[in-house]
Coordinates of N, CA and C in Angstrom, one line a residue:
M1 N 0.6 -1.1 0.0 CA 0.2 -0.3 0.1 C 0.9 1.3 0.2
K2 N 2.0 1.4 0.7 CA 3.0 2.2 0.9 C 3.4 2.5 -0.2
H3 N 3.7 2.0 -1.2 CA 4.1 1.9 -3.1 C 3.2 2.7 -3.6
K4 N 1.6 2.2 -3.5 CA 0.6 2.6 -4.4 C 0.3 4.2 -4.2
G5 N 0.9 4.5 -2.7 CA 0.6 6.1 -2.5 C 1.7 6.4 -2.9
S6 N 3.0 6.2 -3.0 CA 4.3 7.0 -3.9 C 3.7 7.2 -5.1
Y7 N 3.4 6.3 -5.9 CA 3.1 6.1 -7.0 C 2.0 7.5 -7.5
F8 N 1.4 7.2 -6.4 CA -0.1 8.2 -7.2 C 0.4 9.7 -6.3
R9 N 1.6 9.8 -5.6 CA 1.7 11.1 -5.5 C 2.9 11.6 -6.5
I10 N 3.3 10.7 -7.2 CA 4.4 10.9 -8.6 C 3.2 11.3 -9.4
F11 N 2.2 10.4 -9.7 CA 1.5 10.8 -10.5 C 0.5 12.1 -10.5
I12 N 0.5 12.6 -9.5 CA -0.1 14.0 -9.2 C 0.5 14.8 -9.6
L13 N 2.0 15.0 -9.1 CA 3.2 16.0 -9.2 C 3.3 16.0 -10.8
I14 N 3.0 14.8 -11.6 CA 3.4 15.2 -13.2 C 2.2 15.9 -13.5
C15 N 1.1 15.5 -13.1 CA -0.4 16.1 -13.7 C 0.1 17.9 -13.8
C16 N 0.5 17.9 -12.4 CA 0.5 19.3 -12.2 C 1.5 19.9 -12.7
C17 N 2.7 19.1 -13.1 CA 3.7 20.1 -14.3 C 3.0 20.3 -15.5
L18 N 2.5 19.3 -15.8 CA 1.7 19.6 -17.1 C 0.5 20.5 -17.1
L19 N -0.2 20.8 -16.0 CA -1.0 21.8 -16.4 C -0.5 23.3 -15.9
A20 N 0.6 23.1 -15.3 CA 1.4 24.4 -14.8 C 2.0 24.7 -16.1
C21 N 2.3 23.8 -17.0 CA 3.3 24.1 -18.5 C 2.0 24.4 -19.5
A22 N 0.9 24.4 -19.4 CA -0.2 25.2 -20.3 C -0.2 26.1 -20.6
S23 N 0.0 26.3 -22.3 CA 0.3 27.5 -22.4 C -0.2 27.7 -24.2
V24 N -0.6 29.0 -24.8 CA -0.6 29.2 -26.1 C 0.8 29.8 -26.7
Y25 N 1.4 29.0 -27.7 CA 2.5 28.8 -28.4 C 2.6 28.9 -29.7
A26 N 3.1 29.6 -30.4 CA 3.5 29.6 -31.8 C 4.7 28.6 -32.0
H27 N 4.5 27.8 -32.8 CA 5.7 26.7 -33.1 C 6.7 27.6 -34.3
T28 N 8.1 27.7 -34.2 CA 8.8 28.1 -35.2 C 8.3 27.5 -36.7
I29 N 8.6 28.6 -37.6 CA 8.5 28.2 -39.3 C 9.8 28.1 -39.7
N30 N 10.2 27.0 -40.3 CA 10.9 26.5 -41.2 C 11.1 26.8 -42.7
Y31 N 11.3 28.2 -42.6 CA 11.0 28.5 -44.0 C 11.6 28.0 -45.1
A32 N 12.9 27.2 -44.8 CA 13.8 26.8 -45.7 C 13.3 25.7 -46.6
L33 N 12.4 25.2 -45.6 CA 11.3 23.8 -45.9 C 10.1 24.7 -46.9
E34 N 9.7 25.3 -46.9 CA 8.2 26.2 -47.0 C 8.0 25.2 -48.7
K35 N 8.8 25.3 -49.6 CA 8.9 24.9 -50.6 C 9.4 23.5 -51.5
A36 N 10.0 22.8 -50.4 CA 10.5 21.3 -50.5 C 10.0 20.2 -51.1
P37 N 10.1 19.7 -51.5 CA 9.0 18.4 -51.9 C 8.5 17.7 -51.0
P38 N 7.4 17.0 -50.7 CA 7.1 16.1 -49.5 C 7.3 15.3 -49.6
G39 N 8.5 14.8 -50.1 CA 9.2 13.3 -50.0 C 10.6 14.1 -49.3
D40 N 10.9 15.1 -49.5 CA 12.5 15.8 -49.0 C 12.0 16.1 -47.3
V41 N 10.6 16.4 -47.1 CA 10.7 17.0 -45.8 C 10.3 15.6 -44.8
F42 N 9.9 14.5 -45.6 CA 9.2 13.7 -44.7 C 10.9 12.9 -44.4
L43 N 11.6 12.8 -45.1 CA 13.2 12.2 -44.7 C 14.0 13.4 -44.0
Y44 N 13.5 14.4 -44.1 CA 14.2 15.6 -43.3 C 14.1 15.4 -42.1
Y45 N 12.9 15.3 -41.5 CA 12.4 15.2 -40.3 C 12.5 13.9 -39.6
L46 N 12.2 13.1 -40.3 CA 12.7 11.3 -39.8 C 14.2 11.0 -39.7
K47 N 14.9 11.3 -40.4 CA 16.4 11.3 -40.3 C 16.7 12.5 -39.4
L48 N 16.2 13.5 -38.8 CA 16.5 14.7 -37.7 C 16.0 13.5 -36.4
R49 N 15.1 13.3 -36.7 CA 14.6 12.8 -35.1 C 15.6 11.5 -34.4
Y50 N 15.7 10.6 -35.7 CA 16.2 9.3 -35.3 C 17.6 9.4 -35.1
L51 N 18.8 10.2 -35.7 CA 19.7 10.9 -35.3 C 19.6 11.7 -33.4
H52 N 18.6 12.2 -33.5 CA 18.7 13.0 -31.6 C 18.1 11.8 -31.0
I53 N 18.3 10.7 -31.5 CA 18.1 9.4 -30.5 C 19.2 8.5 -30.4
L54 N 19.4 8.0 -31.7 CA 20.9 7.4 -32.1 C 21.7 8.0 -33.2
P55 N 22.6 8.7 -32.7 CA 23.4 8.0 -31.5 C 23.4 9.6 -30.2
L56 N 22.7 10.3 -30.6 CA 22.8 11.7 -30.0 C 21.6 11.9 -28.6
G57 N 20.7 10.9 -28.5 CA 20.0 11.4 -27.5 C 20.3 9.6 -26.1
F58 N 21.3 10.5 -25.8 CA 21.8 9.6 -25.1 C 20.8 9.3 -23.3
D59 N 20.3 10.3 -23.4 CA 19.2 10.1 -22.2 C 18.1 9.3 -22.7
H60 N 17.3 9.4 -23.7 CA 16.8 8.7 -24.4 C 16.9 7.2 -24.2
I61 N 18.1 6.9 -24.8 CA 18.7 5.4 -25.1 C 18.7 4.9 -23.8
L62 N 19.2 5.4 -22.9 CA 19.3 5.0 -21.1 C 17.9 4.8 -20.8
F63 N 16.9 5.6 -20.9 CA 15.3 5.2 -20.5 C 14.9 3.9 -21.4
V64 N 14.8 3.8 -22.6 CA 14.5 3.0 -23.5 C 15.3 1.7 -22.9
T65 N 16.7 1.7 -22.6 CA 17.5 0.5 -22.2 C 17.0 0.0 -20.6
G66 N 16.2 0.9 -19.6 CA 15.8 0.9 -18.5 C 14.5 -0.1 -18.5
L67 N 14.1 0.6 -19.8 CA 12.7 -0.2 -19.8 C 12.9 -2.2 -20.1
C68 N 13.9 -2.1 -20.8 CA 14.0 -3.6 -21.5 C 14.5 -4.5 -20.2
L69 N 15.3 -3.5 -19.5 CA 15.9 -4.6 -18.2 C 15.1 -5.3 -17.1
L70 N 13.9 -5.1 -17.2 CA 13.3 -5.2 -16.0 C 12.5 -6.9 -16.2
S71 N 12.6 -7.6 -17.9 CA 12.3 -8.6 -17.7 C 13.0 -9.1 -19.6
R72 N 13.1 -10.6 -19.2 CA 13.5 -11.0 -20.6 C 12.7 -11.3 -21.7
K73 N 11.1 -10.8 -21.2 CA 9.9 -11.2 -21.8 C 9.9 -10.5 -22.8
I74 N 9.5 -10.6 -24.4 CA 8.9 -9.5 -25.1 C 7.9 -8.4 -25.1
K75 N 6.8 -9.6 -24.7 CA 5.6 -8.9 -24.1 C 5.9 -7.9 -22.9
V76 N 6.4 -8.2 -21.7 CA 6.7 -6.8 -20.8 C 7.4 -5.8 -21.7
I77 N 8.3 -6.2 -22.4 CA 8.9 -4.8 -23.1 C 7.6 -4.1 -23.8
L78 N 7.2 -4.8 -24.5 CA 6.4 -3.8 -25.6 C 5.4 -3.1 -24.8
W79 N 4.8 -3.9 -24.0 CA 3.7 -3.2 -23.1 C 4.3 -1.8 -22.5
Q80 N 5.0 -1.7 -21.8 CA 6.2 -0.3 -21.3 C 6.2 0.4 -22.6
A81 N 6.7 -0.2 -24.1 CA 7.2 0.5 -24.9 C 5.7 1.3 -25.7
T82 N 4.9 0.5 -25.6 CA 3.9 1.1 -26.1 C 3.0 2.1 -25.5
A83 N 3.0 1.9 -24.3 CA 2.5 2.9 -22.8 C 3.3 4.4 -23.2
F84 N 4.5 3.8 -23.2 CA 5.5 5.3 -23.5 C 5.2 5.6 -24.8
T85 N 4.8 5.1 -26.3 CA 4.9 5.6 -27.3 C 3.3 6.6 -27.4
V86 N 2.2 5.9 -26.7 CA 1.1 6.4 -26.8 C 0.6 8.0 -26.2
A87 N 1.6 7.7 -24.6 CA 1.9 9.2 -24.2 C 2.7 10.1 -24.6
H88 N 3.8 10.0 -25.2 CA 4.9 10.8 -25.7 C 4.1 11.6 -27.2
S89 N 3.1 11.0 -27.9 CA 2.3 11.0 -29.2 C 1.4 12.1 -28.6
I90 N 0.8 12.3 -27.4 CA 0.1 12.7 -26.7 C 0.2 13.9 -26.8
T91 N 1.0 14.3 -26.1 CA 2.1 15.4 -25.8 C 2.6 16.1 -26.8
F92 N 2.9 15.2 -27.5 CA 4.2 15.9 -28.5 C 2.4 16.4 -29.6
A93 N 2.0 15.9 -30.0 CA 0.9 16.4 -30.7 C 0.0 17.6 -30.2
L94 N -0.3 17.3 -28.6 CA -0.4 18.7 -28.4 C 0.2 19.8 -28.1
S95 N 1.4 19.7 -27.7 CA 2.6 20.8 -27.8 C 2.7 21.3 -29.2
M96 N 2.7 20.7 -30.5 CA 3.0 21.2 -31.8 C 1.6 21.9 -32.4
K97 N 0.4 21.5 -31.7 CA -0.5 22.2 -32.1 C -1.0 23.5 -31.0
N98 N 0.2 24.2 -30.3 CA 0.0 25.4 -29.7 C -0.9 25.1 -28.3
L99 N -1.4 23.9 -27.8 CA -2.3 23.8 -26.7 C -1.3 23.4 -25.5
I100 N -0.1 23.2 -25.3 CA 0.5 23.0 -24.0 C 2.0 23.0 -24.7
V101 N 2.8 23.6 -23.6 CA 4.3 23.6 -23.8 C 5.2 23.6 -22.5
A102 N 5.9 23.4 -22.4 CA 6.6 23.1 -21.2 C 8.1 23.6 -21.3
P103 N 8.5 24.6 -20.0 CA 9.4 25.1 -20.7 C 11.0 23.8 -20.4
G104 N 12.0 24.1 -20.9 CA 13.1 22.9 -20.4 C 13.9 23.2 -19.1
A105 N 13.3 24.0 -18.6 CA 13.5 23.7 -16.8 C 13.3 23.1 -16.2
V106 N 11.9 22.6 -16.4 CA 10.6 21.7 -16.1 C 11.0 20.2 -16.6
V107 N 10.9 20.5 -17.9 CA 11.0 19.1 -18.5 C 12.7 18.2 -18.5
E108 N 13.3 18.8 -18.5 CA 14.8 18.1 -18.6 C 14.7 17.1 -17.2
P109 N 14.6 18.2 -16.0 CA 15.4 17.3 -14.4 C 14.1 16.1 -15.0
I110 N 12.9 16.4 -14.9 CA 12.0 15.0 -14.7 C 12.0 14.0 -16.0
I111 N 12.9 14.4 -17.1 CA 13.3 13.4 -18.1 C 14.1 12.4 -17.2
A112 N 15.1 13.3 -16.7 CA 16.6 12.6 -16.0 C 15.7 12.1 -14.6
L113 N 14.8 12.5 -14.0 CA 14.1 11.4 -12.8 C 13.3 10.5 -13.4
S114 N 13.0 10.3 -14.9 CA 12.2 9.2 -15.0 C 13.5 8.0 -15.4
I115 N 14.3 8.7 -16.0 CA 15.5 7.1 -16.0 C 16.0 6.7 -14.6
L116 N 15.8 7.3 -13.6 CA 16.6 7.2 -12.1 C 15.3 5.9 -12.1
F117 N 14.2 6.6 -11.7 CA 13.3 5.7 -11.4 C 13.2 4.4 -11.9
V118 N 13.0 4.1 -13.7 CA 12.9 3.0 -14.0 C 14.1 2.2 -13.2
A119 N 15.7 2.6 -13.4 CA 16.2 2.1 -12.9 C 16.4 1.7 -11.5
I120 N 16.0 2.2 -10.6 CA 15.7 2.0 -9.3 C 14.5 0.8 -9.3
E121 N 13.7 0.8 -9.9 CA 12.3 0.0 -10.1 C 13.3 -1.2 -10.3
N122 N 14.0 -1.2 -11.5 CA 14.6 -2.6 -12.4 C 15.4 -3.3 -11.2
L123 N 16.0 -2.6 -10.1 CA 16.4 -3.2 -8.9 C 15.5 -3.7 -7.9
M124 N 14.6 -3.5 -7.7 CA 13.9 -3.8 -6.9 C 12.6 -4.9 -7.6
L125 N 12.6 -4.9 -8.5 CA 11.1 -6.1 -9.2 C 11.4 -7.0 -10.0
T126 N 10.9 -8.0 -10.2 CA 11.4 -9.0 -11.0 C 10.7 -9.0 -12.1
Q127 N 9.4 -8.2 -11.8 CA 8.0 -8.9 -12.8 C 7.6 -7.7 -13.1
L128 N 6.7 -7.2 -14.2 CA 6.3 -6.2 -14.1 C 4.7 -5.7 -13.5
K129 N 4.7 -5.2 -13.1 CA 3.4 -4.4 -12.1 C 2.7 -3.4 -12.7
P130 N 1.6 -3.3 -12.6 CA 0.4 -2.3 -13.4 C 1.1 -0.9 -13.2
W131 N 1.3 -0.7 -11.8 CA 1.6 0.7 -11.4 C 2.9 1.2 -12.3
R132 N 4.1 0.5 -12.7 CA 5.0 0.9 -13.9 C 4.3 1.1 -15.1
I133 N 3.5 0.3 -15.4 CA 2.5 0.9 -16.5 C 2.3 2.3 -16.8
V134 N 1.6 2.8 -15.8 CA 0.9 3.7 -15.2 C 1.9 4.9 -15.2
L135 N 3.7 4.6 -14.7 CA 4.5 5.5 -14.4 C 5.0 5.7 -15.7
V136 N 5.0 4.8 -16.5 CA 6.2 4.8 -17.6 C 4.8 5.7 -18.7
F137 N 3.6 5.9 -18.6 CA 2.7 6.3 -19.4 C 2.6 8.2 -19.1
M138 N 3.1 8.2 -17.4 CA 3.1 9.8 -17.0 C 4.5 10.5 -17.7
F139 N 5.5 9.4 -17.7 CA 6.5 10.1 -17.9 C 7.0 10.1 -19.3
G140 N 6.3 9.3 -20.0 CA 6.1 9.4 -22.0 C 5.4 10.7 -22.3
L141 N 4.5 11.3 -21.3 CA 3.9 12.7 -21.5 C 5.0 13.8 -21.1
I142 N 5.8 13.6 -20.4 CA 6.8 14.7 -20.5 C 7.8 14.6 -21.4
H143 N 8.0 13.3 -21.8 CA 9.2 13.2 -22.8 C 8.5 13.6 -23.7
G144 N 7.2 13.5 -24.0 CA 6.7 14.1 -25.6 C 6.9 15.5 -25.7
M145 N 6.5 16.3 -24.6 CA 7.1 17.7 -24.5 C 8.6 18.1 -24.7
G146 N 9.3 17.0 -24.4 CA 10.7 17.5 -24.4 C 11.3 17.2 -26.0
F147 N 10.4 16.2 -26.6 CA 10.3 15.9 -28.1 C 10.1 17.3 -28.9
A148 N 8.7 18.1 -28.6 CA 8.4 18.9 -29.3 C 9.2 20.2 -28.8
S149 N 10.1 20.4 -27.9 CA 10.5 21.6 -27.7 C 12.0 21.4 -28.7
A150 N 12.6 20.1 -28.9 CA 13.5 19.9 -29.2 C 13.2 20.4 -30.7
L151 N 11.8 20.0 -31.5 CA 11.3 20.3 -33.0 C 11.3 21.6 -33.3
N152 N 10.7 22.2 -31.8 CA 10.2 23.5 -32.4 C 11.6 24.3 -32.7
E153 N 12.8 23.7 -32.1 CA 13.9 24.6 -32.2 C 14.3 24.6 -33.6
I154 N 13.9 23.6 -34.3 CA 14.2 23.4 -35.8 C 13.0 24.0 -36.9
G155 N 11.8 24.1 -36.2 CA 11.1 24.8 -36.8 C 10.0 23.5 -37.9
L156 N 9.3 24.1 -38.7 CA 8.3 23.2 -39.1 C 7.7 23.9 -39.7
P157 N 7.7 23.1 -41.5 CA 7.0 24.1 -42.7 C 5.6 24.4 -42.4
S158 N 5.0 25.8 -42.6 CA 3.6 25.4 -41.8 C 3.0 25.5 -43.0
N159 N 3.1 24.7 -44.2 CA 2.0 23.9 -45.5 C 2.5 22.6 -45.4
Q160 N 3.3 22.4 -44.2 CA 3.6 20.6 -44.2 C 3.5 20.2 -43.1
F161 N 2.9 21.0 -41.9 CA 2.9 20.6 -41.1 C 2.5 19.2 -40.1
F162 N 1.7 18.8 -40.9 CA 1.0 17.1 -40.5 C 2.2 16.5 -41.1
L163 N 2.4 16.6 -41.9 CA 3.5 15.8 -43.0 C 4.9 16.0 -41.9
S164 N 5.1 16.6 -41.3 CA 6.5 17.2 -40.7 C 6.2 16.1 -39.3
I165 N 5.1 16.6 -38.9 CA 5.0 16.1 -37.6 C 4.6 14.3 -37.5
F166 N 4.1 14.0 -38.4 CA 4.2 12.2 -38.8 C 5.5 11.7 -38.5
S167 N 6.4 12.5 -39.8 CA 7.6 11.9 -39.9 C 8.3 12.1 -39.1
F168 N 8.4 13.0 -38.0 CA 9.3 13.4 -36.6 C 8.4 12.0 -35.7
N169 N 7.1 11.8 -35.8 CA 6.9 10.8 -34.8 C 7.9 9.2 -35.0
V170 N 7.7 9.0 -36.6 CA 8.3 7.8 -37.4 C 9.6 7.6 -36.9
G171 N 10.3 9.0 -36.7 CA 12.0 8.9 -36.7 C 12.0 8.7 -35.3
V172 N 10.8 8.7 -34.2 CA 11.2 8.8 -32.8 C 11.2 7.2 -32.5
E173 N 10.0 6.2 -33.4 CA 9.7 5.3 -32.9 C 11.0 4.3 -33.8
L174 N 11.4 4.7 -34.5 CA 12.3 3.8 -35.5 C 13.4 3.4 -34.4
G175 N 14.1 5.0 -33.8 CA 14.8 5.1 -33.1 C 14.3 4.2 -31.7
Q176 N 13.4 4.4 -31.3 CA 13.2 3.5 -30.0 C 13.4 2.2 -30.2
A177 N 12.6 1.8 -31.2 CA 12.8 0.2 -31.9 C 14.3 -0.3 -31.9
S178 N 15.3 0.4 -32.6 CA 16.5 0.3 -32.7 C 17.4 0.1 -31.4
V179 N 17.3 0.6 -30.5 CA 17.5 0.9 -29.0 C 17.2 -0.9 -28.5
I180 N 15.5 -1.1 -28.6 CA 15.2 -2.0 -27.9 C 15.6 -3.4 -29.0
L181 N 16.1 -3.5 -29.8 CA 16.8 -4.6 -30.8 C 18.1 -4.8 -30.5
A182 N 18.4 -3.6 -30.0 CA 20.3 -3.5 -29.7 C 20.1 -4.4 -28.4
V183 N 19.3 -3.8 -27.4 CA 19.6 -4.6 -26.1 C 19.0 -6.1 -26.1
F184 N 18.2 -6.5 -26.8 CA 18.3 -7.6 -27.3 C 19.1 -8.4 -27.5
A185 N 19.7 -7.6 -28.7 CA 20.6 -8.7 -29.5 C 22.1 -8.5 -28.6
L186 N 22.4 -7.5 -28.0 CA 23.7 -7.6 -27.3 C 23.7 -7.9 -25.8
I187 N 22.2 -7.8 -25.3 CA 22.1 -8.3 -23.5 C 21.2 -9.8 -23.5
I188 N 20.0 -9.5 -23.8 CA 18.8 -10.3 -23.7 C 18.8 -11.7 -24.2
F189 N 19.2 -11.7 -25.5 CA 19.6 -13.2 -26.7 C 20.7 -13.7 -25.8
P190 N 22.0 -13.2 -26.0 CA 22.9 -13.8 -25.5 C 23.4 -14.4 -24.2
F191 N 22.9 -13.5 -23.0 CA 22.9 -13.5 -22.0 C 22.0 -13.6 -20.9
G192 N 20.7 -13.8 -21.4 CA 19.2 -13.8 -20.6 C 19.1 -15.1 -20.3
K193 N 19.6 -16.0 -20.7 CA 18.9 -17.6 -19.7 C 20.6 -17.8 -18.7
I194 N 21.3 -17.1 -18.7 CA 22.6 -17.5 -17.5 C 21.5 -17.7 -16.5
K195 N 22.4 -18.1 -15.5 CA 22.0 -18.5 -14.4 C 21.5 -17.3 -13.1
N196 N 22.7 -16.8 -13.2 CA 22.8 -15.2 -12.7 C 22.9 -14.0 -13.5
Y197 N 21.9 -14.3 -14.5 CA 21.8 -13.0 -15.3 C 21.1 -11.4 -14.5
R198 N 20.1 -11.2 -13.6 CA 19.8 -10.5 -13.3 C 21.3 -9.8 -12.3
K199 N 21.7 -10.6 -11.6 CA 23.1 -10.1 -10.7 C 24.3 -10.0 -11.5
A200 N 24.6 -10.5 -12.5 CA 25.7 -10.5 -13.6 C 25.3 -9.1 -14.3
L201 N 24.4 -8.8 -14.8 CA 23.9 -8.1 -15.8 C 23.1 -6.5 -15.4
V202 N 21.8 -7.3 -15.0 CA 20.9 -6.3 -14.8 C 21.0 -5.2 -13.5
Y203 N 21.6 -5.5 -12.6 CA 22.1 -5.3 -11.5 C 22.9 -3.8 -11.6
P204 N 24.4 -4.4 -12.2 CA 25.2 -3.1 -12.8 C 24.8 -2.4 -13.7
L205 N 24.1 -2.8 -14.7 CA 23.6 -2.1 -15.7 C 22.6 -0.9 -15.2
S206 N 21.7 -1.7 -14.1 CA 20.6 -0.9 -13.8 C 21.3 0.7 -12.5
I207 N 22.5 0.1 -11.9 CA 23.2 0.8 -11.3 C 23.8 2.4 -11.9
A208 N 24.5 1.7 -12.6 CA 25.0 2.8 -14.0 C 23.9 3.5 -14.2
I209 N 23.1 3.3 -14.9 CA 21.9 3.7 -15.4 C 21.5 5.0 -14.3
A210 N 21.2 4.5 -13.1 CA 20.8 5.2 -12.1 C 21.4 6.3 -11.6
A211 N 22.7 5.8 -11.5 CA 24.0 6.7 -11.1 C 24.1 8.1 -12.2
I212 N 23.8 7.5 -13.5 CA 23.8 8.4 -14.5 C 23.1 9.7 -14.4
A213 N 21.5 9.1 -14.4 CA 20.4 10.0 -14.4 C 20.8 10.8 -13.0
F214 N 20.9 10.0 -11.8 CA 21.1 11.1 -10.1 C 22.1 12.1 -11.2
Y215 N 23.1 12.1 -11.4 CA 23.8 13.3 -12.2 C 23.0 14.0 -12.7
W216 N 22.8 13.9 -13.5 CA 21.7 14.7 -14.6 C 20.8 15.2 -13.7
T217 N 19.7 14.7 -12.9 CA 19.3 15.5 -12.3 C 19.8 16.6 -11.3
I218 N 20.9 16.2 -10.8 CA 21.3 17.4 -9.9 C 22.1 19.0 -11.0
E219 N 22.6 18.1 -12.2 CA 23.0 19.0 -13.2 C 21.8 19.7 -13.5
R220 N 20.4 19.1 -13.7 CA 19.5 20.2 -14.6 C 18.4 20.6 -13.6
V221 N 18.7 20.6 -12.3 CA 17.8 21.4 -11.1 C 18.8 22.7 -10.7
F222 N 20.2 22.3 -10.7 CA 21.0 23.1 -10.0 C 21.7 24.2 -11.0
F223 N 21.8 23.7 -12.1 CA 23.4 24.1 -13.1 C 22.8 24.7 -14.5
I224 N 21.5 24.3 -14.7 CA 21.1 24.4 -16.3 C 20.0 25.7 -15.8

């Protein structure tokens, strides 16, 4: 019951952050692509987002990796990845439609905390719990606003707005899928059946991820 109370407080905190960040905000226009062919626009934003995850999005790589370490079962990973995808798609779309926006000073520390939280739970849990899906969904809402903030720095061609949004989201999903496949190929498939899999790999990797995320949290709260 204590765990449920803690997760409920985290849920309320994130909801308050989302409400506090609500604002009317006009996205930047990318005039350089205003007259570009649709195919060029699609490839530009797809490549842009993919590269911002692999190899440049180290925080997103660690978050998705953390989601993969709770279990060796693909079903568990897909449940979490689906919750995260649905959530970040919601806030990403709302942000780019000028209905909600979040300053980096709020979003970035919470993203770091989400990575820390997932890593710590990997040390405490051995199977997927319903509350983890809820928390991954809530963290996905925050990540979606982070994606929107990054895209707003680049801007969108006003006459190909929906195509740009779609291709950007496709890039996110391809990057996320690549991370999941890499974790399976490098960790789960070759080592997942060994007797001390959790002690030998899950615990050390989760501790390392938690340490990095804790450092990022402190840095983003006090030094950015």
